[in-house]
Structure formats: C-alpha cells, structure tokens
Tab-separated table of C-alpha atoms and ligand atoms in Angstrom:
chain	number	residue	atom	x	y	z
C	1	MET	CA	112.347	163.912	-23.978
C	2	VAL	CA	114.552	160.864	-23.233
C	3	VAL	CA	114.215	157.743	-25.323
C	4	ILE	CA	115.482	154.396	-24.230
C	5	MET	CA	116.173	151.727	-26.568
C	6	LYS	CA	115.861	148.432	-25.950
C	7	ARG	CA	118.993	146.249	-25.150
C	8	ASP	CA	118.724	144.266	-28.316
C	9	ALA	CA	118.079	147.202	-30.428
C	10	SER	CA	119.774	147.192	-33.796
C	11	GLN	CA	121.772	150.111	-35.628
C	12	GLU	CA	119.117	150.353	-38.020
C	13	GLU	CA	116.458	150.772	-35.345
C	14	ILE	CA	118.291	153.435	-33.386
C	15	GLU	CA	119.040	155.233	-36.600
C	16	ALA	CA	115.264	155.134	-37.412
C	17	VAL	CA	114.530	156.771	-34.368
C	18	ILE	CA	117.038	159.394	-34.643
C	19	ALA	CA	115.668	160.414	-38.212
C	20	ASN	CA	112.117	160.420	-37.040
C	21	LEU	CA	112.884	162.633	-34.127
C	22	SER	CA	115.110	164.916	-36.397
C	23	ALA	CA	112.377	165.260	-38.690
C	24	PHE	CA	110.349	166.636	-36.208
C	25	GLY	CA	113.268	169.258	-35.436
C	26	PHE	CA	114.685	168.034	-32.331
C	27	ASN	CA	118.535	168.270	-31.764
C	28	ILE	CA	119.503	164.700	-30.899
C	29	HIS	CA	122.114	163.691	-28.332
C	30	ARG	CA	123.190	159.838	-28.534
C	31	SER	CA	124.621	158.104	-25.715
C	32	SER	CA	125.698	154.498	-26.117
C	33	GLY	CA	126.765	152.073	-23.239
C	34	VAL	CA	128.022	148.580	-23.707
C	35	ASN	CA	124.381	147.208	-23.736
C	36	GLN	CA	122.186	150.068	-24.320
C	37	THR	CA	121.798	153.392	-26.120
C	38	VAL	CA	119.716	156.405	-24.741
C	39	LEU	CA	118.765	159.167	-26.975
C	40	GLY	CA	118.110	162.628	-25.630
C	41	ALA	CA	115.722	164.964	-27.672
C	42	ILE	CA	116.088	168.599	-26.940
C	43	GLY	CA	113.523	171.225	-28.266
C	44	VAL	CA	109.728	172.218	-28.028
C	45	LYS	CA	107.839	170.920	-30.577
C	46	PRO	CA	104.048	172.008	-30.107
C	47	GLY	CA	101.417	169.354	-31.299
C	48	PHE	CA	104.249	166.359	-31.178
C	49	ASP	CA	102.871	163.500	-29.509
C	50	HIS	CA	105.684	161.163	-28.023
C	51	ARG	CA	103.613	158.307	-28.406
C	52	ILE	CA	104.699	158.144	-32.074
C	53	ILE	CA	108.176	157.289	-30.972
C	54	ARG	CA	107.400	154.854	-28.208
C	55	GLY	CA	105.614	152.816	-30.966
C	56	LEU	CA	108.740	152.690	-33.157
C	57	LYS	CA	110.783	149.111	-33.236
C	58	GLY	CA	113.576	149.061	-30.683
C	59	VAL	CA	112.276	151.489	-28.361
C	60	ALA	CA	111.831	150.292	-24.754
C	61	ASP	CA	110.385	153.660	-23.065
C	62	VAL	CA	110.015	157.530	-23.933
C	63	LYS	CA	110.040	159.661	-20.606
C	64	ARG	CA	109.112	163.469	-20.976
C	65	VAL	CA	111.381	165.563	-18.966
C	66	THR	CA	109.555	168.688	-19.114
C	67	GLU	CA	105.552	169.353	-18.103
C	68	ALA	CA	102.994	168.719	-20.952
C	69	TYR	CA	101.777	172.272	-19.383
C	70	LYS	CA	104.124	174.847	-20.325
C	71	LEU	CA	102.298	178.186	-19.287
C	72	ALA	CA	100.649	176.881	-16.239
C	73	SER	CA	104.332	175.384	-15.244
C	74	ARG	CA	106.448	176.843	-12.322
C	75	ALA	CA	109.521	175.914	-14.573
C	76	GLY	CA	111.261	179.156	-15.193
C	77	ARG	CA	109.174	181.456	-13.082
C	78	ASP	CA	110.248	182.653	-9.879
C	79	ALA	CA	107.138	184.395	-9.010
C	80	SER	CA	103.865	182.978	-8.128
C	81	THR	CA	101.073	184.536	-9.999
C	82	ILE	CA	98.718	187.018	-8.326
C	83	VAL	CA	95.205	187.513	-9.711
C	84	ASP	CA	94.212	190.892	-9.654
C	85	VAL	CA	90.466	191.064	-9.494
C	86	GLY	CA	89.819	194.778	-9.543
C	87	GLY	CA	92.078	195.749	-6.995
C	88	LEU	CA	91.715	192.447	-4.950
C	89	GLN	CA	94.897	190.617	-4.873
C	90	ILE	CA	94.496	186.877	-4.858
C	91	GLY	CA	97.660	184.789	-4.110
C	92	GLY	CA	100.886	186.077	-2.850
C	93	ARG	CA	100.788	186.344	1.169
C	94	SER	CA	96.899	187.128	1.356
C	95	ILE	CA	94.329	184.353	1.983
C	96	THR	CA	91.048	184.972	0.347
C	97	VAL	CA	87.784	183.929	1.651
C	98	MET	CA	85.005	183.379	-1.120
C	99	VAL	CA	81.308	182.886	0.189
C	100	GLY	CA	78.060	182.485	-0.745
C	101	PRO	CA	75.127	180.293	-0.746
C	102	CYS	CA	74.986	177.067	-3.286
C	103	SER	CA	72.681	179.122	-5.498
C	104	VAL	CA	70.814	182.562	-5.753
C	105	GLU	CA	67.184	181.945	-4.105
C	106	SER	CA	65.793	185.409	-3.386
C	107	GLU	CA	66.638	188.901	-3.238
C	108	GLU	CA	66.365	188.913	0.832
C	109	GLN	CA	68.757	186.147	0.840
C	110	ILE	CA	71.372	187.573	-1.197
C	111	LYS	CA	71.161	191.103	0.778
C	112	ALA	CA	71.370	189.412	3.995
C	113	THR	CA	74.171	186.982	3.179
C	114	THR	CA	76.382	189.518	1.499
C	115	ALA	CA	75.984	192.074	4.232
C	116	HIS	CA	76.611	189.500	6.895
C	117	VAL	CA	79.857	187.857	4.904
C	118	ALA	CA	81.082	191.545	3.924
C	119	SER	CA	80.903	192.612	7.790
C	120	HIS	CA	82.837	189.548	8.730
C	121	GLY	CA	85.827	189.874	6.352
C	122	ALA	CA	84.989	188.162	3.198
C	123	SER	CA	85.881	189.719	-0.217
C	124	LEU	CA	84.470	187.643	-2.717
C	125	PHE	CA	80.728	186.658	-2.941
C	126	ARG	CA	79.937	183.526	-4.919
C	127	GLY	CA	76.569	184.128	-6.390
C	128	ASN	CA	75.745	180.708	-8.558
C	129	ILE	CA	72.676	180.593	-10.471
C	130	LEU	CA	72.941	177.229	-12.252
C	131	LYS	CA	74.418	173.893	-10.916
C	132	PRO	CA	75.578	171.415	-12.994
C	133	ARG	CA	74.192	168.539	-11.433
C	134	THR	CA	75.048	164.441	-12.005
C	135	SER	CA	71.448	163.561	-11.187
C	136	PHE	CA	68.430	165.166	-13.411
C	137	TYR	CA	66.560	165.193	-10.345
C	138	GLU	CA	68.546	167.283	-8.244
C	139	PHE	CA	68.038	171.221	-7.697
C	140	TYR	CA	69.556	172.631	-11.096
C	141	GLY	CA	69.149	176.295	-10.069
C	142	VAL	CA	66.916	179.215	-11.290
C	143	GLU	CA	67.819	181.529	-14.065
C	144	GLU	CA	65.380	183.891	-14.430
C	145	GLY	CA	65.622	187.010	-12.686
C	146	ARG	CA	68.493	185.646	-10.308
C	147	LEU	CA	71.837	187.340	-11.945
C	148	GLU	CA	70.234	190.847	-11.437
C	149	LEU	CA	70.212	190.408	-7.887
C	150	ILE	CA	73.972	189.693	-7.321
C	151	ARG	CA	75.882	192.828	-8.236
C	152	PRO	CA	73.995	195.892	-6.107
C	153	ALA	CA	74.130	193.585	-3.253
C	154	ALA	CA	77.648	192.542	-3.591
C	155	ASP	CA	78.469	196.238	-4.476
C	156	ASP	CA	76.753	197.667	-1.197
C	157	GLY	CA	79.138	195.037	0.780
C	158	ASP	CA	82.274	196.294	-1.513
C	159	LEU	CA	82.423	192.545	-2.502
C	160	LYS	CA	83.648	190.991	-5.831
C	161	VAL	CA	81.435	188.587	-7.298
C	162	ALA	CA	82.276	185.132	-8.834
C	163	ILE	CA	79.614	183.359	-10.877
C	164	GLU	CA	79.657	179.521	-12.106
C	165	ILE	CA	79.635	179.389	-15.773
C	166	THR	CA	77.688	176.202	-16.899
C	167	ASP	CA	78.123	176.563	-20.784
C	168	VAL	CA	79.839	179.039	-23.769
C	169	THR	CA	76.845	180.277	-24.938
C	170	ARG	CA	76.198	182.157	-21.605
C	171	LEU	CA	79.690	183.480	-21.376
C	172	ASP	CA	78.574	187.252	-22.612
C	173	MET	CA	75.544	187.472	-20.336
C	174	MET	CA	77.515	186.039	-17.064
C	175	SER	CA	80.511	188.204	-18.033
C	176	GLU	CA	78.248	191.186	-17.309
C	177	TYR	CA	77.658	190.444	-13.553
C	178	ALA	CA	80.856	188.597	-12.641
C	179	ASP	CA	84.432	189.781	-11.628
C	180	ILE	CA	85.462	185.888	-11.634
C	181	LEU	CA	84.097	183.129	-13.894
C	182	GLN	CA	84.185	179.885	-12.161
C	183	VAL	CA	84.206	176.469	-13.880
C	184	GLY	CA	82.791	173.653	-12.196
C	185	ALA	CA	84.274	170.355	-11.701
C	186	ARG	CA	82.242	168.412	-14.051
C	187	ASN	CA	83.181	171.083	-16.867
C	188	MET	CA	86.930	170.946	-15.977
C	189	GLN	CA	87.437	169.311	-19.399
C	190	ASN	CA	84.691	171.246	-21.382
C	191	PHE	CA	87.368	172.294	-24.074
C	192	GLU	CA	85.085	174.547	-25.677
C	193	LEU	CA	84.676	176.621	-22.795
C	194	LEU	CA	87.836	176.680	-21.777
C	195	ARG	CA	88.981	177.970	-25.031
C	196	ALA	CA	86.277	180.571	-24.895
C	197	LEU	CA	87.326	181.622	-21.272
C	198	GLY	CA	90.901	182.195	-22.821
C	199	THR	CA	89.448	184.960	-25.009
C	200	SER	CA	87.795	186.411	-21.732
C	201	SER	CA	89.198	189.363	-19.853
C	202	LYS	CA	87.641	188.113	-16.731
C	203	PRO	CA	89.783	186.010	-14.246
C	204	VAL	CA	88.955	182.245	-14.182
C	205	LEU	CA	88.271	179.827	-11.001
C	206	LEU	CA	88.982	176.468	-12.297
C	207	GLU	CA	87.765	173.477	-10.201
C	208	ARG	CA	89.440	170.109	-10.228
C	209	GLY	CA	87.371	167.312	-12.146
C	210	LEU	CA	85.976	164.641	-9.865
C	211	SER	CA	88.535	162.212	-11.406
C	212	ALA	CA	91.088	164.514	-12.975
C	213	THR	CA	94.703	163.948	-12.035
C	214	VAL	CA	96.782	167.053	-11.114
C	215	GLU	CA	98.193	166.941	-14.550
C	216	GLU	CA	95.111	166.904	-16.254
C	217	TRP	CA	93.888	169.758	-14.117
C	218	LEU	CA	97.044	171.789	-15.119
C	219	MET	CA	96.506	170.804	-18.713
C	220	SER	CA	92.918	172.389	-18.490
C	221	ALA	CA	94.399	175.458	-17.383
C	222	GLU	CA	96.811	175.437	-20.063
C	223	TYR	CA	93.914	175.628	-22.237
C	224	ILE	CA	92.812	178.678	-21.103
C	225	MET	CA	96.264	180.360	-20.798
C	226	ARG	CA	97.145	179.195	-24.144
C	227	CYS	CA	94.035	180.890	-25.639
C	228	GLY	CA	95.234	184.388	-24.045
C	229	ASN	CA	93.542	184.492	-20.497
C	230	THR	CA	96.632	183.942	-17.700
C	231	GLN	CA	94.560	185.016	-14.987
C	232	ILE	CA	93.532	181.431	-13.281
C	233	ILE	CA	92.718	180.507	-10.043
C	234	LEU	CA	92.674	176.653	-9.389
C	235	CYS	CA	90.408	174.932	-6.853
C	236	GLU	CA	90.605	171.602	-5.130
C	237	ARG	CA	86.886	170.636	-4.459
C	238	GLY	CA	87.500	166.770	-3.735
C	239	ILE	CA	88.073	163.647	-5.852
C	240	ARG	CA	86.651	160.516	-5.994
C	241	THR	CA	88.303	157.565	-4.167
C	242	PHE	CA	87.069	154.426	-2.418
C	243	GLU	CA	85.994	156.419	0.785
C	244	SER	CA	82.140	156.539	1.061
C	245	ALA	CA	81.959	158.604	4.630
C	246	THR	CA	82.516	161.854	2.765
C	247	ARG	CA	80.638	163.098	-0.545
C	248	TYR	CA	84.410	163.313	-2.128
C	249	THR	CA	87.901	163.001	-0.721
C	250	LEU	CA	89.434	166.502	-0.017
C	251	ASP	CA	92.907	166.056	-1.571
C	252	LEU	CA	94.859	168.233	0.428
C	253	SER	CA	98.132	166.952	-0.433
C	254	ALA	CA	97.176	168.126	-4.183
C	255	VAL	CA	97.518	171.623	-2.777
C	256	SER	CA	101.336	171.424	-2.026
C	257	VAL	CA	101.870	169.372	-4.894
C	258	VAL	CA	100.139	171.938	-7.527
C	259	LYS	CA	101.837	174.919	-5.555
C	260	ALA	CA	105.270	173.104	-6.464
C	261	LYS	CA	104.285	172.385	-10.157
C	262	SER	CA	102.643	175.659	-10.947
C	263	HIS	CA	102.606	179.346	-10.318
C	264	LEU	CA	98.791	179.721	-10.032
C	265	PRO	CA	96.924	180.466	-6.728
C	266	VAL	CA	94.810	177.635	-5.433
C	267	PHE	CA	91.974	177.583	-3.541
C	268	VAL	CA	89.980	174.532	-1.579
C	269	ASP	CA	86.380	174.116	-1.330
C	270	PRO	CA	85.847	171.978	2.130
C	271	CYS	CA	82.281	171.939	1.666
C	272	ARG	CA	81.806	170.364	-1.503
C	273	SER	CA	84.442	167.760	-0.726
C	274	THR	CA	83.160	166.371	2.461
C	275	GLY	CA	79.443	167.418	2.031
C	276	MET	CA	78.856	167.868	5.917
C	277	ARG	CA	78.740	170.833	7.975
C	278	ASN	CA	80.896	169.860	10.994
C	279	ASN	CA	83.966	169.175	8.731
C	280	ILE	CA	84.151	172.692	6.838
C	281	ILE	CA	85.790	174.667	9.841
C	282	PRO	CA	88.599	172.106	10.646
C	283	LEU	CA	89.332	171.552	6.785
C	284	ALA	CA	89.321	175.241	6.082
C	285	ARG	CA	91.981	175.584	8.814
C	286	ALA	CA	94.086	172.544	7.299
C	287	ALA	CA	93.660	174.171	3.623
C	288	VAL	CA	95.287	177.230	5.076
C	289	ALA	CA	98.062	175.385	6.791
C	290	VAL	CA	98.803	173.099	3.765
C	291	GLY	CA	99.336	176.471	1.660
C	292	ALA	CA	96.137	177.300	-0.014
C	293	ASP	CA	95.687	180.918	-1.273
C	294	GLY	CA	91.896	180.887	-0.567
C	295	ILE	CA	88.859	178.980	0.491
C	296	MET	CA	85.446	178.497	-1.136
C	297	VAL	CA	82.677	178.206	1.335
C	298	ASP	CA	78.983	177.800	1.282
C	299	VAL	CA	77.010	179.854	3.730
C	300	HIS	CA	73.169	180.090	4.215
C	301	HIS	CA	70.908	182.382	6.621
C	302	ASP	CA	68.599	179.123	6.997
C	303	PRO	CA	70.587	175.933	6.144
C	304	ALA	CA	67.862	173.687	6.964
C	305	ASN	CA	65.740	175.159	4.283
C	306	ALA	CA	68.174	175.966	1.662
C	307	SER	CA	67.237	175.013	-2.158
C	308	GLY	CA	70.409	173.182	-2.512
C	309	ALA	CA	73.442	171.676	-0.374
C	310	GLY	CA	72.041	172.717	2.858
C	311	LEU	CA	73.666	170.168	4.690
C	312	SER	CA	77.107	171.395	3.383
C	313	ALA	CA	76.374	175.062	4.324
C	314	LEU	CA	77.515	176.996	7.411
C	315	ASN	CA	75.133	179.223	9.065
C	316	PHE	CA	75.792	182.974	9.896
C	317	ASP	CA	77.174	182.441	13.176
C	318	GLN	CA	79.467	179.509	12.114
C	319	PHE	CA	80.708	181.574	9.123
C	320	ALA	CA	81.960	184.655	11.586
C	321	GLU	CA	83.877	181.434	13.675
C	322	LEU	CA	85.062	179.975	10.476
C	323	ILE	CA	86.715	183.798	9.596
C	324	ILE	CA	88.201	183.923	13.019
C	325	GLN	CA	90.024	180.196	12.989
C	326	VAL	CA	91.166	180.844	9.331
C	327	ARG	CA	92.543	184.023	10.400
C	328	ASP	CA	94.473	182.768	13.185
C	329	VAL	CA	95.960	179.761	10.970
C	330	ALA	CA	96.774	182.417	8.364
C	331	GLU	CA	98.741	184.251	10.699
C	332	ALA	CA	100.370	181.269	12.123
C	333	VAL	CA	101.963	180.624	8.891
C	334	GLY	CA	102.854	184.109	8.141
C	335	ARG	CA	100.096	185.096	6.025
C	336	SER	CA	97.106	187.432	6.428
C	337	LEU	CA	93.307	187.287	5.689
C	338	SER	CA	92.407	189.729	2.809
C	339	VAL	CA	89.525	191.719	4.675
C	340	GLY	CA	87.046	193.024	1.883
C	341	GLY	CA	83.617	194.389	2.675
C	342	GLY	CA	84.744	197.700	3.724
C	343	THR	CA	83.916	196.967	7.120
C	344	ASN	CA	86.048	195.062	9.640
C	345	GLY	CA	83.913	192.646	11.707
C	346	LEU	CA	86.966	190.641	13.033
C	347	HIS	CA	86.841	190.519	16.914
E	1	PEP	C1	79.598	174.115	-6.763
E	1	PEP	O1	80.401	174.582	-6.590
E	1	PEP	O2	78.581	174.976	-6.256
E	1	PEP	C2	79.229	172.933	-6.489
E	1	PEP	C3	77.887	172.351	-6.766
E	1	PEP	O3	80.283	172.002	-6.625
E	1	PEP	P1	80.345	170.395	-7.361
E	1	PEP	O4	79.817	170.552	-8.690
E	1	PEP	O5	81.946	170.603	-7.574
E	1	PEP	O6	80.198	169.446	-6.430
E	2	MN	MN1	81.943	173.201	-7.529
C-alpha cells in the first residue's frame, strides 16, 4: 500500500500516520521529496481496512498495490487452475460446453435432452430446478421430484451435472445430485452461501452479479476459496448497462480482463445475456475467441413451449450447429472442444 501525504502535511501528521501503520504491523518506507512525502507500507494484514489511513489528517490518497483478493489472484502463480470434475478437466487447453434446459420439466424432456447433447459433444449437463427470479410472477421452477430425474439421464450420456444452488439450506440435498454447484447472478453476494460452499467438496460455478465489478466478482470467489474450496469456475452472464436492446450486456472484455487477473477458468453464458436465440451462436464463437474456457447454453426440445426462457434457448438442431462452430473457433485459437458423452457426434 502506498500512502501519499498532502503537500502541506506537517511532520506530526506524517509521524502519526507512520505510527498508525506500524501499530498494524506494516514495515514503513518513507520517501520525502522537496514538497511531498510518500509512505510505502509493506505487509499483508488480514482484516486491515485502508480507509482508516485515508481518514487520517494530512493524507492525500491511499493506493493498494496488491489485489483485495489473494487466493483468486494470478499474482505469484504461473499456472492457471484446471478444475477437475471427476475426470472432466475444465480449463487448460480444453473448451467445455455446459448445456441444459432453463429448468427441469419432465423425465421425457431430460432423457431426450441429455441423449441429444451427449451425442453432439457436450460434457456437462445443466439441470436446474429452482430459478431465482427478479419478479415474483416469473416461472420459479418446480422442486418436487425433479432432482431425481437428472442423475440417471446424465449418467446414461456420460455427462457431469451442474445444478444451481439457490440457498444454503439446500446444500446437502443438491450436493447428492450435482458434480458442480452453480451460484446464480443474484446470489453472487450471498455471503452465507459462499462460506458454506467453501466447506463443500464440489466445484462451484460462480456467475457474475448483474451489477458486479470484476473486483467484486473475484472477491466473492475469494470467500469460497478462503473457506477451503479452491475449485471455482467463473461465469460471465451479462451485466446491466444503459442498453435495452438486449436483456443484459455481455461483457466479453471482462473475460480477458479476468483471465489476466485470476488463474480461475471462466465460462460465458450467451443466452442469459442477450435473451435472444439468434445471438447465441455468434456470441458463443466470440466467447471462445476471446479466451473463455467454456460456454453455458440453454437447449430445449421445444423452445416455443418451454416453461421458462424459451426465447433464449436453442433447439436441438441449432445446438448441433453451435457445437460445430464452437469447435472450429476453438481449433483456430489453439484449443479443443472437450468431448464428453461417450459418443462423438461431431460431423
Ligand atoms: C440461469 O442461469 O438459469 C438464469 C436464469 O440466469 P440469470 O438468473 O443469471 O438470468
Ligand atoms: Mn444465471
């Protein structure tokens, strides 16, 4: 941390700041020019709030030189994290396609969907039950009897399963069925949930909040990591901007920013961000081109009659097309599609 003193700061003020920093255990390096003094405070002090120093007399500015997130930061780490989901490697050279309907509706739907996506190269099935919604009146999902439908169908297609966890009380129950626990955008700062996930042995897919900065997103990842779980996949799902032509604005620049700041793998959800089917394939291609490690897409056997988010779901044929296009872009940028499902439907 660097403390910049005001040009007219008195010796007493400078010494008071030094005493304050020393009391916190920092090593201080003082550098005084003709007009101004700058103090370098070296050390990592968990729980220290730099605003305390900012409020002292004679202080002009305080700048952090290290990130507020330590474990999620790339600093000091050469290798990127590869999340291992029972043998499925997320990150590294591979591109993972995570796919499923907006919500689990029926056994027929889940069987047909898992069979189709597995035969076309998906490796991860998204089987969501409950949907955190901004509006009380939107489809919230049906819990009764739905979780049990996912596992056998996914296992038949040799697919790993991700399920969105809506609150801490469902952690044990959902962990029985899921290989990955997904934290939705609206829960990114549900700190009790993040702490609980830190004690889980399941990898976590952490969506970016609707209005969260990259730093806030990484600080949420830090919560989970600090509590013991370092297997985290980040997911950019669009942020709120002034633009109303799309549901949210897909912040693809955040992908390359986060890849530079953190060692964690990053996915992109092109469905939730734009909310429109015809944008999904182009944005999935762009996501892979910009460096995403995976994409999360909605697919439905009959989007026009889906219980939720039908407008932003691909039908089966469109999903097959997406896989071909994403594979081509992956190869063009020196990566390869991680092919799951036990079969190879790539034509
Ligand atoms: C989802 O991921 O299924 C979803 C509904 O996303 P969001 O809440 O981020 O819009
Ligand atoms: Mn989401």
